[in-house]
Amino acid sequence: MDRFNVLFIASECAPFAKTGGLGDVAGVLPKYIKKYGHDIKVVIPRYWIIDKDKYNLEKLIPPLGVPMGIAGEWWCGVYKGYLPDSDVEIYFIDHEGFYGRKDLYNYEDGTGYIDNDNRFMFLSKAALQLSKMLGFKPDIIHINDWHTAMVPHMLKTYYKKDSHFSNVSTVLTIHNMQYQGVFYSGVMDVLGSWEYYFDYEFKGQVNFLKGGMYLSDMVTTVSEGYAREIQTPEFGYGLEGVARDISYKLEGILNGVDYDEWNPEVDKFIPANYSENDLSGKMICKESLQRKFGLPVRDVPLFGVVSRLVHQKGIDILAEAIYRILSLDIQFVLVGNGDPWAHFFFGKIAHENPEKFGCYIGYDNALAHLVEAGADFFVMPSRFEPCGLNQMYSLRYGTPPVVHAVGGLNDTVENFNEATGDGTGFKFFGLNAHNLFNTIGWATYTYYNLKDKLLRLRQNGMQKRFTWDDAATKYLKVYKRAKNKF
């Protein structure tokens, strides 16, 4: 088997700094790459929220010089640590001016920092300089989303004749096509070369993700379905033509689940553990969830949502359908935060329907585990879902998901067959309030009238596994394709 030196560059990494799925992947995938005998080093910014003492970070000497094109040479510090419970080295680029801020990407009003272009060009160039300082000659540079998508350009221009990067190959993973990194064209001066400008050009501006897609040796997304979807106008956000152009080097690889944490047999956050062979503990969890939200302890189907309350997650569709949904003999709990209107709207619904609807605005990890275990069904009406994790958690907890059949949701959930009892959840096609209501109605009917089939449905889901071993094996095949140039 080929052995690779992998430089893994990302804008976030759990548990140090995380806003979404990219952070989860960066915190887990490198451990599995290392497990299979490869050397991998992770590089992220040292954001203000990352406590150097908490994670026992070691400061490297000397400081790192970073050439930034027309802007000259800038300097930064570097800290070294390890991914938790592993020997995978992670390096933090320390620049107070760029990363000493409250949030990773945005001002308090949600708009992106005005210098995000320079912040992440700096991260990308600093990671390359760091690999030279460490004497770590990479075979593969694995970059993630627009924040590091300019690395292939740097390799083809500034570092073109640098022997340290001879024969290096690049793999770009797109975790969310909606975010592309579009800036004024003058950023090419900071990149250090206008060569390949037309690979980046997008309506007179520079689109970092577009350039990365064209210039990387391989491109992946986080599910097979999403790899197909980004080639369409509905999901491509203006880059669907680019995705079609590079389809020959585009692959979808589903993220894995951390079954050490998300496992009802050992979950420390729930009042009773249970397994597919003995689901009695799930009823205890359901009663605990009902009491947690002040709902009557009744034998009715309990639907749960744990989500960011934003447009992507279809929260507006849930809002449109919720009054009809609550006309059914059911209960519903919602945990999440996001758009302010959703906070007020669902808070009002809970006030008006105290016996049927419970709401917690915010995120609480223990409560998220209790919802997965205590709910009878888990609802995910996402407009798009590159991979999704909650539906996979729900399957493991015997909580059949109700999902809009897109991206990773469609890939991981098998539609219920009433005649045979096959399947793992309930899917609807076409995102609107009518379809969402009808599918929740279908799940409600199943709860009241098809008890035996529902038990089988729960057990079917609990037997499914979406592991990081599988994902890492597929990434290693992508690395090999990148080295062989397909």
mmCIF file of C-alpha atoms in Angstrom, residues 46 61 244 335 398 400:
data_model
loop_
_atom_site.group_PDB
_atom_site.id
_atom_site.type_symbol
_atom_site.label_atom_id
_atom_site.label_comp_id
_atom_site.label_asym_id
_atom_site.label_seq_id
_atom_site.Cartn_x
_atom_site.Cartn_y
_atom_site.Cartn_z
ATOM 1 C CA ARG A 46 -5.155 29.851 16.528
ATOM 2 C CA ILE A 61 10.525 29.005 17.891
ATOM 3 C CA ARG A 244 -19.892 19.470 -14.332
ATOM 4 C CA VAL A 335 -33.837 22.486 20.181
ATOM 5 C CA GLY A 398 -33.938 3.809 16.908
ATOM 6 C CA PRO A 400 -36.636 6.938 12.420
#
